[in-house]
mmCIF file of C-alpha atoms in Angstrom:
data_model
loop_
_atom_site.group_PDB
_atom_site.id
_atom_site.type_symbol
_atom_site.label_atom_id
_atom_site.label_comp_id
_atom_site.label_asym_id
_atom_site.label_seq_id
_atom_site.Cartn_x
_atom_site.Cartn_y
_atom_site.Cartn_z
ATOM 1 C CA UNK A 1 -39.466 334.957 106.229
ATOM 2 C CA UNK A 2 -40.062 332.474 103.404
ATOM 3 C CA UNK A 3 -42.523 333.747 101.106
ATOM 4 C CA UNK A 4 -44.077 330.201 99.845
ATOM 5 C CA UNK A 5 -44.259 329.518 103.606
ATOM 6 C CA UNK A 6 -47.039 332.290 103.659
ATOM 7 C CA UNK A 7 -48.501 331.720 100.889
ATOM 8 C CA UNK A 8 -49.578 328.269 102.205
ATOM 9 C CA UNK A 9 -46.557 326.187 101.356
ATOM 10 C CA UNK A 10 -46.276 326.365 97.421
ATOM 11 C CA UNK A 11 -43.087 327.897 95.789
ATOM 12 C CA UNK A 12 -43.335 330.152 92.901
ATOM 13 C CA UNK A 13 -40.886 328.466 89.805
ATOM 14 C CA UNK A 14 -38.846 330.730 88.255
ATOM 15 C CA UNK A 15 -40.085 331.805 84.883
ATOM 16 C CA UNK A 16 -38.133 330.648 81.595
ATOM 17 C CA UNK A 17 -36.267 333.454 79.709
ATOM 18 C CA UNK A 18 -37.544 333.645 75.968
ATOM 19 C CA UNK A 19 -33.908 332.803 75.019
ATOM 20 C CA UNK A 20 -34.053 329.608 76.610
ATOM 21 C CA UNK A 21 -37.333 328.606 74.951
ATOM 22 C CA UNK A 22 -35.667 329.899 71.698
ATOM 23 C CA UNK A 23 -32.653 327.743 72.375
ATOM 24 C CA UNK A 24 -34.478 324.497 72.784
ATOM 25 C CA UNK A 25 -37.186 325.138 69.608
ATOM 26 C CA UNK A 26 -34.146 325.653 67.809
ATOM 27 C CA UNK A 27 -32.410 322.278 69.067
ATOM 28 C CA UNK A 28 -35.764 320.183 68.060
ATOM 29 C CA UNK A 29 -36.135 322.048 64.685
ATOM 30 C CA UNK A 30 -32.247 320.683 63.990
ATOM 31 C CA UNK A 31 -32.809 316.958 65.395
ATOM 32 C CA UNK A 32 -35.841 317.135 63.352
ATOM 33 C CA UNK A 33 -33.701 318.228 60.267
ATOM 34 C CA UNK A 34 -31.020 315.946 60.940
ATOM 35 C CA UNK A 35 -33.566 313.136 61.739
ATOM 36 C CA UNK A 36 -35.560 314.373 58.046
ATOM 37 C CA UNK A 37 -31.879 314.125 56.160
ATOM 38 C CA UNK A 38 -30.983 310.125 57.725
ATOM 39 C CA UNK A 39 -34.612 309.622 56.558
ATOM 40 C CA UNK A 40 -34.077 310.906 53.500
ATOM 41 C CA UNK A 41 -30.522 309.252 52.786
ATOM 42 C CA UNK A 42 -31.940 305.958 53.958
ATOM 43 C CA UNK A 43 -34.819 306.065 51.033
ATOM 44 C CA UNK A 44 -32.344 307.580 48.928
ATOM 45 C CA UNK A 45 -29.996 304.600 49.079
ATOM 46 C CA UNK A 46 -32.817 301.965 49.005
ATOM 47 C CA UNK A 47 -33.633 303.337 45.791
ATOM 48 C CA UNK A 48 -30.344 303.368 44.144
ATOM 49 C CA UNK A 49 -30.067 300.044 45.448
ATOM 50 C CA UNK A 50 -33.630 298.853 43.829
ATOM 51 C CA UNK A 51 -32.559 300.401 40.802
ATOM 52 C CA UNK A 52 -28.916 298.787 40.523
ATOM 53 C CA UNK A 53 -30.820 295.437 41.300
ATOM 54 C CA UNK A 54 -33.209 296.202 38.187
ATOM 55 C CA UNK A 55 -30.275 297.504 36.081
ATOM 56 C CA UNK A 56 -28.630 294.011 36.992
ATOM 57 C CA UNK A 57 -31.489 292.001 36.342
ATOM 58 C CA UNK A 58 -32.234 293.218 32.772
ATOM 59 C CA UNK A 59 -28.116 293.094 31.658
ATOM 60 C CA UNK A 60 -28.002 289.750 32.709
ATOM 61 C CA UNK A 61 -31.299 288.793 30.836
ATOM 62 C CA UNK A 62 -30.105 290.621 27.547
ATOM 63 C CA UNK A 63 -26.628 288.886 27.931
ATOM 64 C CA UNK A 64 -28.825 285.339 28.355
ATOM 65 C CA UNK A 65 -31.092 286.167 24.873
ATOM 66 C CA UNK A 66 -28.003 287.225 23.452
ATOM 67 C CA UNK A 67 -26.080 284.164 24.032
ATOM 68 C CA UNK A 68 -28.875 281.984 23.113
ATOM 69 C CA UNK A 69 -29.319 283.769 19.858
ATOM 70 C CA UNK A 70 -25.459 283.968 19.269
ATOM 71 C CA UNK A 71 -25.479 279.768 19.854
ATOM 72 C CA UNK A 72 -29.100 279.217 18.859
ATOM 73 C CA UNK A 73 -29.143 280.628 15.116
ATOM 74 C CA UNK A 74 -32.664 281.702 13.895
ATOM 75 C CA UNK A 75 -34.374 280.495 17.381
ATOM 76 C CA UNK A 76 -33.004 281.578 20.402
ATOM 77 C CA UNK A 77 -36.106 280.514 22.734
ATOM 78 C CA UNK A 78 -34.901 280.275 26.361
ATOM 79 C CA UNK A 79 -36.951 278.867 28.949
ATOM 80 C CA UNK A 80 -37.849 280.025 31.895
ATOM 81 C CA UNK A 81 -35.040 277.873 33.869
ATOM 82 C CA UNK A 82 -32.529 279.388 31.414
ATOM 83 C CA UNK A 83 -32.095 276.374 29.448
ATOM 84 C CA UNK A 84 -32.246 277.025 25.799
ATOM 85 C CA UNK A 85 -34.904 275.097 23.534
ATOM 86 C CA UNK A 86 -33.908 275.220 20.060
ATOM 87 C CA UNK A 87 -31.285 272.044 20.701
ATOM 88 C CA UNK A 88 -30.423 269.557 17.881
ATOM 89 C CA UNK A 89 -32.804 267.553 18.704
ATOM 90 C CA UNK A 90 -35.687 269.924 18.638
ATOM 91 C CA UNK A 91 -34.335 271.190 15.296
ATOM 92 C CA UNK A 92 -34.396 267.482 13.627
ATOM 93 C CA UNK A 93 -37.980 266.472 15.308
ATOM 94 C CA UNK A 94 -39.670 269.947 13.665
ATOM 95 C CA UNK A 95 -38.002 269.576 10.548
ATOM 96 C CA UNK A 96 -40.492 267.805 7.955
ATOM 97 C CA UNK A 97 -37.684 266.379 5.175
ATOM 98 C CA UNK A 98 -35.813 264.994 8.437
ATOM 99 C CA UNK A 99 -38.837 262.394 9.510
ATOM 100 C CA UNK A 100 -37.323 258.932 8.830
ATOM 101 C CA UNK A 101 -33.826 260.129 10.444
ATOM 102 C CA UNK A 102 -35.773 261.461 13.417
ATOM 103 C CA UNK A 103 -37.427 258.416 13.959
ATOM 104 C CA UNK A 104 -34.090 256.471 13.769
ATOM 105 C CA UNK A 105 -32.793 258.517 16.699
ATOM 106 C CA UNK A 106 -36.109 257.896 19.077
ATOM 107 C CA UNK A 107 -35.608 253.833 18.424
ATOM 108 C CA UNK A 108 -31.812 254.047 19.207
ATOM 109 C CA UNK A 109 -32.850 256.192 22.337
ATOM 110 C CA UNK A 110 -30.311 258.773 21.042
ATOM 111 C CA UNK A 111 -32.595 261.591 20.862
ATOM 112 C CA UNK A 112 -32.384 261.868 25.013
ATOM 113 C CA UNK A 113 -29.163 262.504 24.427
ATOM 114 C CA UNK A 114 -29.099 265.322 22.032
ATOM 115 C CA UNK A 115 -31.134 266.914 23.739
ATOM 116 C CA UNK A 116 -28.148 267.664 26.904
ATOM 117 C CA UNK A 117 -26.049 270.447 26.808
ATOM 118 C CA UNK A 118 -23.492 269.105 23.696
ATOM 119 C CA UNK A 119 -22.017 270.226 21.761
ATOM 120 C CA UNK A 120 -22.916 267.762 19.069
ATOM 121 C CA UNK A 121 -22.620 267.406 15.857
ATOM 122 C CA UNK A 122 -25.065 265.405 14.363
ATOM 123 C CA UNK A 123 -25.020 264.825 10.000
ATOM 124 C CA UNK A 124 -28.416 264.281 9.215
ATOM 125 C CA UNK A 125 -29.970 262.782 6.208
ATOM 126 C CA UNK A 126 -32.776 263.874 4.495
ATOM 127 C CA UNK A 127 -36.260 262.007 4.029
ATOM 128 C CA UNK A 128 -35.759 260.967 0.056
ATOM 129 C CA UNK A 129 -31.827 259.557 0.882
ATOM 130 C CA UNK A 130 -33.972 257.134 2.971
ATOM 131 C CA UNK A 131 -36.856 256.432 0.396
ATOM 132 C CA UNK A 132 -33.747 255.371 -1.997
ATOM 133 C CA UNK A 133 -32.092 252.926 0.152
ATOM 134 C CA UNK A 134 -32.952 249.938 -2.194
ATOM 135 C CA UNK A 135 -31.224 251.573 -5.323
ATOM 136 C CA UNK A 136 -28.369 253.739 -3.809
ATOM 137 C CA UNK A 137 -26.915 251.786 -0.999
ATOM 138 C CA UNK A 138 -28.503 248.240 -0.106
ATOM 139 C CA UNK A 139 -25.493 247.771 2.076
ATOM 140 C CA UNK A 140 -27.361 250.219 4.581
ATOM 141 C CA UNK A 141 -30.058 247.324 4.963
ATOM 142 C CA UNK A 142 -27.601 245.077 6.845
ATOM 143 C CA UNK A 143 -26.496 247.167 9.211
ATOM 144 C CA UNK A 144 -27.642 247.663 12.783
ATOM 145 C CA UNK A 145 -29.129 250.536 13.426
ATOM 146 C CA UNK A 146 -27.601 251.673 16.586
ATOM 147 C CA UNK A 147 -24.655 251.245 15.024
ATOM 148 C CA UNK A 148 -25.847 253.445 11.551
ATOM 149 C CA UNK A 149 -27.118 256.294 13.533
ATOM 150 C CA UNK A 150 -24.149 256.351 15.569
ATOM 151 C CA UNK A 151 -22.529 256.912 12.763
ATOM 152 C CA UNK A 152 -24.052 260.320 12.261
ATOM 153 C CA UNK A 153 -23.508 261.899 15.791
ATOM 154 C CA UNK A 154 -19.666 263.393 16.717
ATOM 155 C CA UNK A 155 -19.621 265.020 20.386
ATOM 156 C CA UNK A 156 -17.690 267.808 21.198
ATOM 157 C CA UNK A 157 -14.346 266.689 19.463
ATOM 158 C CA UNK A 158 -16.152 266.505 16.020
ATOM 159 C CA UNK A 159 -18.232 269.653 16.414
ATOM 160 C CA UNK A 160 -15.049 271.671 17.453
ATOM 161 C CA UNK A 161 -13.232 269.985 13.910
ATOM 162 C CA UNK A 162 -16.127 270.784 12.051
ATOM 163 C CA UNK A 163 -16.949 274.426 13.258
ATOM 164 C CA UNK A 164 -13.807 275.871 13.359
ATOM 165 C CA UNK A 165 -11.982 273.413 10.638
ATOM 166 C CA UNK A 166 -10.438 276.695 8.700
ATOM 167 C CA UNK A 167 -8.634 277.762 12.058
ATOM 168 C CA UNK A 168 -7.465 274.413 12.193
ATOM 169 C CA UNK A 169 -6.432 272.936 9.263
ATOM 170 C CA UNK A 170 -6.556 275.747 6.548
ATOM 171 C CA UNK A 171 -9.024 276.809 3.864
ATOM 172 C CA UNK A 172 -10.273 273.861 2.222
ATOM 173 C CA UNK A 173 -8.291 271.553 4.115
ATOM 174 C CA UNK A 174 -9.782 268.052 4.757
ATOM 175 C CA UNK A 175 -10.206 266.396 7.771
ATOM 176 C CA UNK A 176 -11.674 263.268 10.150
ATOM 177 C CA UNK A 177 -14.302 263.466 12.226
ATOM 178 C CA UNK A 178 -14.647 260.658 15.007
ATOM 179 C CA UNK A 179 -18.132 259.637 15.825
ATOM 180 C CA UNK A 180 -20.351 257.607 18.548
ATOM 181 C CA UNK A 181 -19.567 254.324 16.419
ATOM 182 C CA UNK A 182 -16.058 253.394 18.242
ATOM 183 C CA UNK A 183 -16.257 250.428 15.211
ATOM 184 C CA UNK A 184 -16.075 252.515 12.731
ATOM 185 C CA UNK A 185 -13.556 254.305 10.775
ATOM 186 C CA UNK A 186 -14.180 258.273 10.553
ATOM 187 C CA UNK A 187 -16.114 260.465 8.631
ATOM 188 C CA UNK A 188 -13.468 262.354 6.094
ATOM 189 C CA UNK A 189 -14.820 266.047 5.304
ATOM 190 C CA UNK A 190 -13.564 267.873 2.250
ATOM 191 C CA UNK A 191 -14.351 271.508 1.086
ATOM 192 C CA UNK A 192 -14.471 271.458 -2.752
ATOM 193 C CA UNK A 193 -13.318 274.670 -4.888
ATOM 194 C CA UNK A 194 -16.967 274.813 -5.964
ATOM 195 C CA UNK A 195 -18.000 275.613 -2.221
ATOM 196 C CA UNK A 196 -19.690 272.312 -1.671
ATOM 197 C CA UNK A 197 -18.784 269.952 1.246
ATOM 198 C CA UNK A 198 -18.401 266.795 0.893
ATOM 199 C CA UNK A 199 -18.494 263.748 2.790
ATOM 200 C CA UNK A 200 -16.486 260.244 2.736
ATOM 201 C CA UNK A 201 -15.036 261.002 -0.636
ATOM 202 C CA UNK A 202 -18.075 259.942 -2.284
ATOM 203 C CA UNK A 203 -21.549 261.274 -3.519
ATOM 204 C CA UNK A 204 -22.851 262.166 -0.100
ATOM 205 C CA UNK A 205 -22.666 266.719 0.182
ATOM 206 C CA UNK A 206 -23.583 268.778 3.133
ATOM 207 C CA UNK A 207 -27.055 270.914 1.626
ATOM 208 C CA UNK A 208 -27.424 272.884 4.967
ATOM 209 C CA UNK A 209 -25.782 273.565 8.205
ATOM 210 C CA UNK A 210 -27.924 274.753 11.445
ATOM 211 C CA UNK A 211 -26.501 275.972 14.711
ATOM 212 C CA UNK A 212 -28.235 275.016 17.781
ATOM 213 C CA UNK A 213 -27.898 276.114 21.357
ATOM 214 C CA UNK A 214 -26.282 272.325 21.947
ATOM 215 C CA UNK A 215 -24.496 272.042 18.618
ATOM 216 C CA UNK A 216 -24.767 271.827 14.235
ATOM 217 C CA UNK A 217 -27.813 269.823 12.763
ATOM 218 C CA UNK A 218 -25.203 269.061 8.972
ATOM 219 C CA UNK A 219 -28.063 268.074 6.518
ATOM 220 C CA UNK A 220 -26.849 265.778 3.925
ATOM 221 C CA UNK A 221 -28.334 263.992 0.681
ATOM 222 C CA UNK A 222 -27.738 260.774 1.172
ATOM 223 C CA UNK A 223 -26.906 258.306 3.932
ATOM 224 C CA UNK A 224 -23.413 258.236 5.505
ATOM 225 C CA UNK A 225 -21.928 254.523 5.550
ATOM 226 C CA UNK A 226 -20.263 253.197 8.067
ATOM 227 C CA UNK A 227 -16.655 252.026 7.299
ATOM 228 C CA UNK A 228 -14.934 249.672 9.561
ATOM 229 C CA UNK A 229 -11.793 249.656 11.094
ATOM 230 C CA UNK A 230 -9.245 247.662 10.573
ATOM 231 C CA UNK A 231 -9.713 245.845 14.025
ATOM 232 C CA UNK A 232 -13.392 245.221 13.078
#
């Protein structure tokens, strides 16, 4: 006879063994390790992925200050697009003995210009070769002035020459620089033995150089000249 059948129709289950219950406490304690280690690896890697990104970040941010201050000189400012500020242009408008020059470049509509990415080289004359115009070099007073302050700005031909004119030619060697005036003849740079540069063969020497993100601000005494060629 069947015994659930008596006992009004319900079946008795057979009990689990306390190995089998062992067994599968076991198997959820290791899916839960295993499940605890992915978990664990997944963080893990995020992190060291965060932390490459931040490592990243900050090389490429010390490589951008240092190549503005390696091209920039004493100011290096870089703006928040990564452009650098201290161009020619900002170096001529802040300085105070280059006021009537920097006024010359904002009526020729050159100062746009220098402030793009260059390089330029740009010879610029300081406030008293202006204030002596009448007595030094009356000539100056018939010229355009487009064409004299074209005069004073080489592009990237002129700053190469200029910067790097010891590589090129030899110590002391002198050279030609080319500038924006396509009229003109160009501007003949000699190194004396007495360390001064000087400019044009004539009275006009180099007093300071400044290097710019976008170029070399040459500060001179007096006013260059233009020269014309033969053709003009």
């Amino acid at each position: 006879l069947n015994h659930g059948e008596e006992g009004g129709g319900r079946t008795s289950r057979p009990k689990k063994s306390g190995r089998g219950k062992r067994w599968q406490k076991e198997a959820r304690g290791e899916r839960r390790a295993r499940e605890r280690e992915r978990g664990g690896t997944t963080m893990g890697l995020r992190r060291a992925l965060g932390a490459l990104a931040l490592v990243l970040a900050l090389q490429s941010h010390q490589q951008l200050a240092a190549l503005a201050q390696q091209q920039g000189g004493d100011n290096g400012d870089v703006g928040d697009d990564g452009r650098c500020l201290d161009t020619v242009i900002f170096r001529v408008k802040n300085n105070p003995d280059l006021r009537f020059f920097s006024a010359a470049l904002t009526d020729t509509g050159l100062d746009a210009a220098l402030d793009g990415p260059g390089p330029y080289l740009v010879f610029a004359p300081a406030d008293s070769a202006f204030e002596r115009i009448r007595e030094d070099a009356p000539e100056v007073l018939q010229l355009q002035l487009q064409q004299l302050v074209q005069y004073h700005i080489a592009t990237q031909s002129g700053y190469d020459r200029f910067r790097y004119s010891n590589d090129l030619y030899g110590l002391g060697a002198p050279f030609r620089v080319w500038t924006l005036c396509t009229s003109c003849q160009p501007i003949t740079v000699e190194s004396l033995y007495n360390g001064r540069t000087r400019l044009d063969g004539g009275d006009t020497f180099v007093t300071d150089i400044v290097q710019t993100c976008n170029g070399l601000v040459v500060l001179t005494d007096n006013i260059l000249v233009p020269r014309q060629t033969s053709g003009g």
